[in-house]
Short mmCIF file of C-alpha atoms in Angstrom, two decimals:
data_model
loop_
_atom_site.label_atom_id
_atom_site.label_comp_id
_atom_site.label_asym_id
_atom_site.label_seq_id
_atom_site.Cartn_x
_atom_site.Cartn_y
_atom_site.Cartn_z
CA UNK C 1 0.00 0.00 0.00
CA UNK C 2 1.16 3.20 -1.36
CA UNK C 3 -0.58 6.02 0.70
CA UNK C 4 -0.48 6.85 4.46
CA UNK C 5 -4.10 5.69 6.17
CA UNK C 6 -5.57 6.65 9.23
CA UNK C 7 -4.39 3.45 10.54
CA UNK C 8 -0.84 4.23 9.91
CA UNK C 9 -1.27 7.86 11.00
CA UNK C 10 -2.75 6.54 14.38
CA UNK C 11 0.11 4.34 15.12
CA UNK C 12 2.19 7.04 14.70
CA UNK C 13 1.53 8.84 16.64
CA UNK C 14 0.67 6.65 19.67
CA UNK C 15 4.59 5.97 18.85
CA UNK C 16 5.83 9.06 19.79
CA UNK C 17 3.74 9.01 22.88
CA UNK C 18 4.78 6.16 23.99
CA UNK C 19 2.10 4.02 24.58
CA UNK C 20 0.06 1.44 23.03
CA UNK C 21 -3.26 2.07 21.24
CA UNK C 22 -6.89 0.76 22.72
CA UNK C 23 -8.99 -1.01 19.66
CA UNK C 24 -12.45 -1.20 20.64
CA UNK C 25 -15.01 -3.28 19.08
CA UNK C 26 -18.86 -3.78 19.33
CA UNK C 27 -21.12 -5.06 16.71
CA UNK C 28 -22.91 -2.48 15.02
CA UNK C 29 -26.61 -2.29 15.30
CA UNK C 30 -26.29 -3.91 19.00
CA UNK C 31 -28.68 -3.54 20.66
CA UNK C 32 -30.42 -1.35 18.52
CA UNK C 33 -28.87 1.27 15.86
CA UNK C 34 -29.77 4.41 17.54
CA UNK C 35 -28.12 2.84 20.67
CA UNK C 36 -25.50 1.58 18.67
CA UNK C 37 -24.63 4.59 17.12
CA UNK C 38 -24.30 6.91 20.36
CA UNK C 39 -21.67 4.12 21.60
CA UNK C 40 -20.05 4.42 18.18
CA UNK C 41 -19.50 8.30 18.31
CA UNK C 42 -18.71 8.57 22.33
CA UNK C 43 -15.73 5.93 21.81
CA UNK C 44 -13.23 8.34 20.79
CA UNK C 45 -13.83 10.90 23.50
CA UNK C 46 -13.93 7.56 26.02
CA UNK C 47 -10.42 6.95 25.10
CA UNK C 48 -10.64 4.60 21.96
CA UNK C 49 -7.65 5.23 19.46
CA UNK C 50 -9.01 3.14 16.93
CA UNK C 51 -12.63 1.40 16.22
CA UNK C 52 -13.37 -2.19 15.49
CA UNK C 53 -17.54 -2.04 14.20
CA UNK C 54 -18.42 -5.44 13.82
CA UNK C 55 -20.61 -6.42 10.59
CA UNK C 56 -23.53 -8.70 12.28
CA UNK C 57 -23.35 -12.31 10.73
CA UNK C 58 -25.56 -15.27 11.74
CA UNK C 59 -22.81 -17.85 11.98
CA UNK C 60 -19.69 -16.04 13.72
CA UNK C 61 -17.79 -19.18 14.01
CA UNK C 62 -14.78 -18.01 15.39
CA UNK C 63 -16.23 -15.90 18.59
CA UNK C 64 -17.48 -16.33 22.16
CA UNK C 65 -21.15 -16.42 23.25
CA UNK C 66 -20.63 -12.46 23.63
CA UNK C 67 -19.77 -11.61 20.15
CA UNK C 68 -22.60 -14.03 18.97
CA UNK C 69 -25.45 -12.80 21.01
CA UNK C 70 -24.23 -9.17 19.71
CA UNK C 71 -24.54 -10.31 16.72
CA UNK C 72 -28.13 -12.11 17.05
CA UNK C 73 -29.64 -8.58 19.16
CA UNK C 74 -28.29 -6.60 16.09
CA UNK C 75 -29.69 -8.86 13.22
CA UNK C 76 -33.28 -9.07 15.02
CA UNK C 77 -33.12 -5.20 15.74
CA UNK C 78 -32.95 -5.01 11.41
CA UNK C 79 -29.40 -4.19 11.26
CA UNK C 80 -27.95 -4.66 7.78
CA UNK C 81 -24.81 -4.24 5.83
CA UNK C 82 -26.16 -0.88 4.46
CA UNK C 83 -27.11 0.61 7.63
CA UNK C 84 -23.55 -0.30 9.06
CA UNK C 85 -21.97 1.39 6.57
CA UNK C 86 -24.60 4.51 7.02
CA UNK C 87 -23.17 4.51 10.29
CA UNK C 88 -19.71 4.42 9.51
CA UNK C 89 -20.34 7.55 6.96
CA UNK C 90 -22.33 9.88 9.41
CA UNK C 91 -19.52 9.37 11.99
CA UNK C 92 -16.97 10.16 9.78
CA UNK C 93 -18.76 13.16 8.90
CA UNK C 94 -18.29 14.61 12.61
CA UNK C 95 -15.08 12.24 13.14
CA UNK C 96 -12.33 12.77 10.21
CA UNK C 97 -9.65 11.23 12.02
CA UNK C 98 -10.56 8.17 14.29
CA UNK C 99 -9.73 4.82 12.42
CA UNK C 100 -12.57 2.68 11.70
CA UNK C 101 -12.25 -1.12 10.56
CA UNK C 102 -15.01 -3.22 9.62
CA UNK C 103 -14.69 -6.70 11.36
CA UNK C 104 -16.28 -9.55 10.64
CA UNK C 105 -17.49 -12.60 8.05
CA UNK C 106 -17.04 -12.96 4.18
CA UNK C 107 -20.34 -14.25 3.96
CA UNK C 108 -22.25 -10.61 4.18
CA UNK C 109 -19.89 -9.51 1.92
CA UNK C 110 -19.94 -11.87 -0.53
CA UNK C 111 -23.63 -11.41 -1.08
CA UNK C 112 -23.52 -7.69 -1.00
CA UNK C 113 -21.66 -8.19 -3.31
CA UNK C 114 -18.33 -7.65 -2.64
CA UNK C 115 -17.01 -5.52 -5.52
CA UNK C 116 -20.08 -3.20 -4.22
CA UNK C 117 -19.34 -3.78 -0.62
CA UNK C 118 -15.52 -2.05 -1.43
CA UNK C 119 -16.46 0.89 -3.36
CA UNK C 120 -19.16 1.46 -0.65
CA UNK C 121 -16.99 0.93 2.34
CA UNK C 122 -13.90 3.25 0.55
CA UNK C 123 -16.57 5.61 0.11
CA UNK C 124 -18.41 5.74 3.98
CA UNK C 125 -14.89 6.68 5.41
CA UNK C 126 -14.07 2.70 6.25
CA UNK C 127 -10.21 2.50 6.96
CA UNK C 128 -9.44 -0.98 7.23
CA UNK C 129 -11.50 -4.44 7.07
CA UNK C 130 -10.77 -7.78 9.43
CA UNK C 131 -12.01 -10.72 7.61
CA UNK C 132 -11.59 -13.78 9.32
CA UNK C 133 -12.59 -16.47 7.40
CA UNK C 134 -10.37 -14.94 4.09
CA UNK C 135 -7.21 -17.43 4.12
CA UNK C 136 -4.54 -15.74 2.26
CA UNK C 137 -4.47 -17.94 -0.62
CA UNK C 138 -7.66 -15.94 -1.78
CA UNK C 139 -6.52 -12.90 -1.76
CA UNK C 140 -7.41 -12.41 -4.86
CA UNK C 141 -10.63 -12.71 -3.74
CA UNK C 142 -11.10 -9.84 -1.28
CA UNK C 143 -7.76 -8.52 0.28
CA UNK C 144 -5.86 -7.26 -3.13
CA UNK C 145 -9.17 -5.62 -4.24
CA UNK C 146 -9.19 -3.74 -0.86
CA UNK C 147 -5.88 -2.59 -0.95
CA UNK C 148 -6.51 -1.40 -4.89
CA UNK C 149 -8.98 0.78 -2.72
CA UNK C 150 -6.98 2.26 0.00
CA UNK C 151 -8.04 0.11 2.53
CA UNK C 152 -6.03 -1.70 5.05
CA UNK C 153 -6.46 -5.54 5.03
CA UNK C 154 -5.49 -6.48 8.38
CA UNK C 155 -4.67 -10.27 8.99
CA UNK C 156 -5.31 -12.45 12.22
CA UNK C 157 -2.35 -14.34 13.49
CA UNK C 158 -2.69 -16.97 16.48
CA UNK C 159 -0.77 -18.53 18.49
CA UNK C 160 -0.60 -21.63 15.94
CA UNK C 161 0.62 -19.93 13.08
CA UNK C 162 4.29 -20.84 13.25
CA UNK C 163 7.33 -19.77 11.40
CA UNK C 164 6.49 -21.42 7.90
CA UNK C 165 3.17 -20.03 7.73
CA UNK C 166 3.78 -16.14 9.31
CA UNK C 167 5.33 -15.29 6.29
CA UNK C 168 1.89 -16.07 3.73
CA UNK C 169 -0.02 -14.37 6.62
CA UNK C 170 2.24 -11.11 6.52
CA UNK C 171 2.27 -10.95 2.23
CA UNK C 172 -0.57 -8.14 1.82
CA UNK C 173 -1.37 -7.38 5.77
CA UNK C 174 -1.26 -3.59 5.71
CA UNK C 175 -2.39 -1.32 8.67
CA UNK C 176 -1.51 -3.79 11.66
CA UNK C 177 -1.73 -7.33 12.50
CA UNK C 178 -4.27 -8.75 14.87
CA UNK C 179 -2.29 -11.25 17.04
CA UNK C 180 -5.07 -13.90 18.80
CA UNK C 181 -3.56 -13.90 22.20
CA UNK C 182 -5.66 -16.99 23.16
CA UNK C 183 -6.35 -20.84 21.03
CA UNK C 184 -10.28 -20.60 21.06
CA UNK C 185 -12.93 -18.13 20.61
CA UNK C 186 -12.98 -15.02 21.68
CA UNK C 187 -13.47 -14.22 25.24
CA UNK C 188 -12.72 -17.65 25.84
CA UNK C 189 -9.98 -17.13 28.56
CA UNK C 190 -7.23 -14.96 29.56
CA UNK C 191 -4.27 -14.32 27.94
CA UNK C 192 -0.92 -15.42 29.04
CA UNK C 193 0.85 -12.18 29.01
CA UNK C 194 4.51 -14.06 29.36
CA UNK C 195 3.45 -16.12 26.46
CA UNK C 196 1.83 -12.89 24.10
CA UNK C 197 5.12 -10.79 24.59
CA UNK C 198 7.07 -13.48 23.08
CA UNK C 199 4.41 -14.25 20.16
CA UNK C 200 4.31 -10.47 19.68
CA UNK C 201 8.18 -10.66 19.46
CA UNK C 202 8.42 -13.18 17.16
CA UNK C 203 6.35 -11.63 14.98
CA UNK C 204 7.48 -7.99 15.04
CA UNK C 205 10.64 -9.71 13.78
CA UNK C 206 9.23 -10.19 10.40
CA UNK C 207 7.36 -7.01 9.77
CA UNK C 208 7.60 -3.32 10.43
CA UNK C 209 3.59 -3.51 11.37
CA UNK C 210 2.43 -2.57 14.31
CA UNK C 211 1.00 -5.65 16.47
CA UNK C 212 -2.53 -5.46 18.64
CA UNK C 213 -3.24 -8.16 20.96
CA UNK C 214 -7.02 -9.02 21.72
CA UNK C 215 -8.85 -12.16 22.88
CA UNK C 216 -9.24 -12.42 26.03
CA UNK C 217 -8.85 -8.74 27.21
CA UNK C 218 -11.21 -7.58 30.07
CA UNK C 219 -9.38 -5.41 32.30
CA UNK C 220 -7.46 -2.35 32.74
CA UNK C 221 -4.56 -4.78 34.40
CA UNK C 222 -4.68 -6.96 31.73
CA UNK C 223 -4.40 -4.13 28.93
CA UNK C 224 -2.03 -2.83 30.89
CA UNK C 225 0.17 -5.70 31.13
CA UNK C 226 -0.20 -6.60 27.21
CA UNK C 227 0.63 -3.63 25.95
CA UNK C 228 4.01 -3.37 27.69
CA UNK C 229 4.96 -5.56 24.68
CA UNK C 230 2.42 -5.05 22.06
CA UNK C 231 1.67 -1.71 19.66
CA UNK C 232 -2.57 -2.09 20.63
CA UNK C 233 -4.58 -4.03 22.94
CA UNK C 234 -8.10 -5.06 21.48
CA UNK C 235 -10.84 -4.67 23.62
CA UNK C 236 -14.38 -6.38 22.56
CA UNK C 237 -16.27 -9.77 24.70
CA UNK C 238 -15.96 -7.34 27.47
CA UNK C 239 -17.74 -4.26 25.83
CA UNK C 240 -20.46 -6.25 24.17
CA UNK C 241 -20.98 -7.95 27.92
CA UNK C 242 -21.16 -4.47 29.49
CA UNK C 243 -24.11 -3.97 27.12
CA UNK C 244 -26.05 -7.05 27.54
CA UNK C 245 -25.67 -6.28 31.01
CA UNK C 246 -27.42 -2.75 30.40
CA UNK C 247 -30.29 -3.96 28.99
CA UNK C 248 -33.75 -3.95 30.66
CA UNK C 249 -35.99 -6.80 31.61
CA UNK C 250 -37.33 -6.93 27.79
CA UNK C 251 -33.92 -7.11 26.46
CA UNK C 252 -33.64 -3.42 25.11
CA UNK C 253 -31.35 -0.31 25.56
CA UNK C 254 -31.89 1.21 29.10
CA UNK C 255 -30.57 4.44 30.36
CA UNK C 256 -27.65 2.74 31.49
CA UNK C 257 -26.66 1.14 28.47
CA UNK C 258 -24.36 4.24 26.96
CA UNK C 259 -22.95 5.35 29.49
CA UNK C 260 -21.73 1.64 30.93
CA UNK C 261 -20.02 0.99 27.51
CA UNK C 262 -18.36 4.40 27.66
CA UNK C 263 -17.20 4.51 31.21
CA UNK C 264 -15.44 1.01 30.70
CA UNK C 265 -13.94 2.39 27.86
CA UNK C 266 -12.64 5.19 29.54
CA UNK C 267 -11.35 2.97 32.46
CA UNK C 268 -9.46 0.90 29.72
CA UNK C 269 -7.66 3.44 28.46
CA UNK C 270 -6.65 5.76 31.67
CA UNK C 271 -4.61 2.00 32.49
CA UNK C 272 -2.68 2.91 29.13
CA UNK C 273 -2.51 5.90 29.59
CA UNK C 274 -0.91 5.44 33.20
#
């Protein structure tokens, strides 16, 4: 990738502060958009250096109960592909600088379709996209069409991808790389820190990329502790949980639910910041 994104502009300047940036995620539309969308624009003021918005998806294989049931509240609230992106574009209307990176399935994409889905997502203000079920043998596919559009493709490494495969994973990763602190779904367990400094250092030996840790991540300790090795700590099972535990009796947004997501937020990132 040619140009300078927000992504790399973001990392940059966390670098000459000296610390680490905090990567939120929720799943847009969750609970419901309005709802969804006050979260979305308070998350920079709360602290968040860059924004994960998830793209609902009935089948989220690889995350936790959390994610799914995110996921599920979004899709029966009538959250869809073209109202995520609506969101991304009226935020970056107020917002012009805070990263956003769509996260989530190829299937949604695929039926959008995806050339559409691209132009679209260039076009709302999206920075970077986290596909997770995209191996890189079809990048063809997705990830080099991206990139022809100035957006980051950002791969996942884990804790099983070993020294003969890194390099395949790396090829066309632009913006950062994702390391899966944990084997498993996410919010699964907590991380190893021990163990995610010397994944994190392994990998940072092959690339110039900034690295963000996430799986796993619930505390201001824990992001605390990560990022003493890491350029981001990710941030997500715990955010979605702080809504669904904001929610009223019938399962909608309460008075609470805003502010809860925002306050944690802000809690996250004062332990960076510290």
């Amino acid at each position: 990738m040619t140009h300078i994104s927000r992504i790399d502009r973001r990392f940059a300047v966390l670098k000459e502060h000296g610390r680490a940036a905090l990567v939120t995620f929720i799943t847009a539309g969750d609970p419901d958009l309005e709802t969804s969308r006050s979260i979305l624009e308070g998350l920079p003021k709360a602290g968040a250096d860059i924004i994960e918005l998830g793209m609902p998806f009935s089948d989220p294989m690889a995350d936790g109960p959390a994610i799914q049931y995110s996921s599920q509240r979004a899709l029966k609230a009538g959250q869809t592909m073209r109202r995520t992106l609506d969101m991304v574009a009226a935020f970056r209307k107020k917002d012009p600088d805070t990263p956003i990176v769509l996260m989530g399935y190829y299937n949604p994409i695929y039926v959008y379709p995806g050339e559409k889905f691209l132009d679209e997502a260039a076009e709302a203000g999206v920075d970077g996209l986290i596909v997770v079920d995209v191996p890189p043998e079809a990048d063809d596919e997705l990830c080099l069409p991206a990139v022809e559009r100035g957006l980051n493709f950002i791969r996942l490494a884990t804790p099983t991808t070993d020294d003969k495969r890194l390099p395949a994973v790396l090829a066309n990763t632009s913006g950062f790389v994702y390391y899966v602190s944990i084997t498993g779904i996410t919010g699964a367990a907590a991380p190893v820190v021990t163990d995610v400094h010397d994944q994190v250092a392994r990998i940072k030996s092959s690339t110039d990329l900034p690295v963000a840790v996430g799986f796993g991540v619930r505390t201001g300790e824990q992001a605390r502790a990560l990022s003493k090795g890491a350029d981001g700590v990710v941030v997500g099972s715990a955010l979605v949980t702080a809504i669904a535990d904001s929610l009223d009796s019938e399962g909608n947004a309460s008075g609470e639910t805003v502010p809860a997501i925002l306050n944690l937020v802000k809690e996250l990132s004062e332990a960076l910041r510290s």
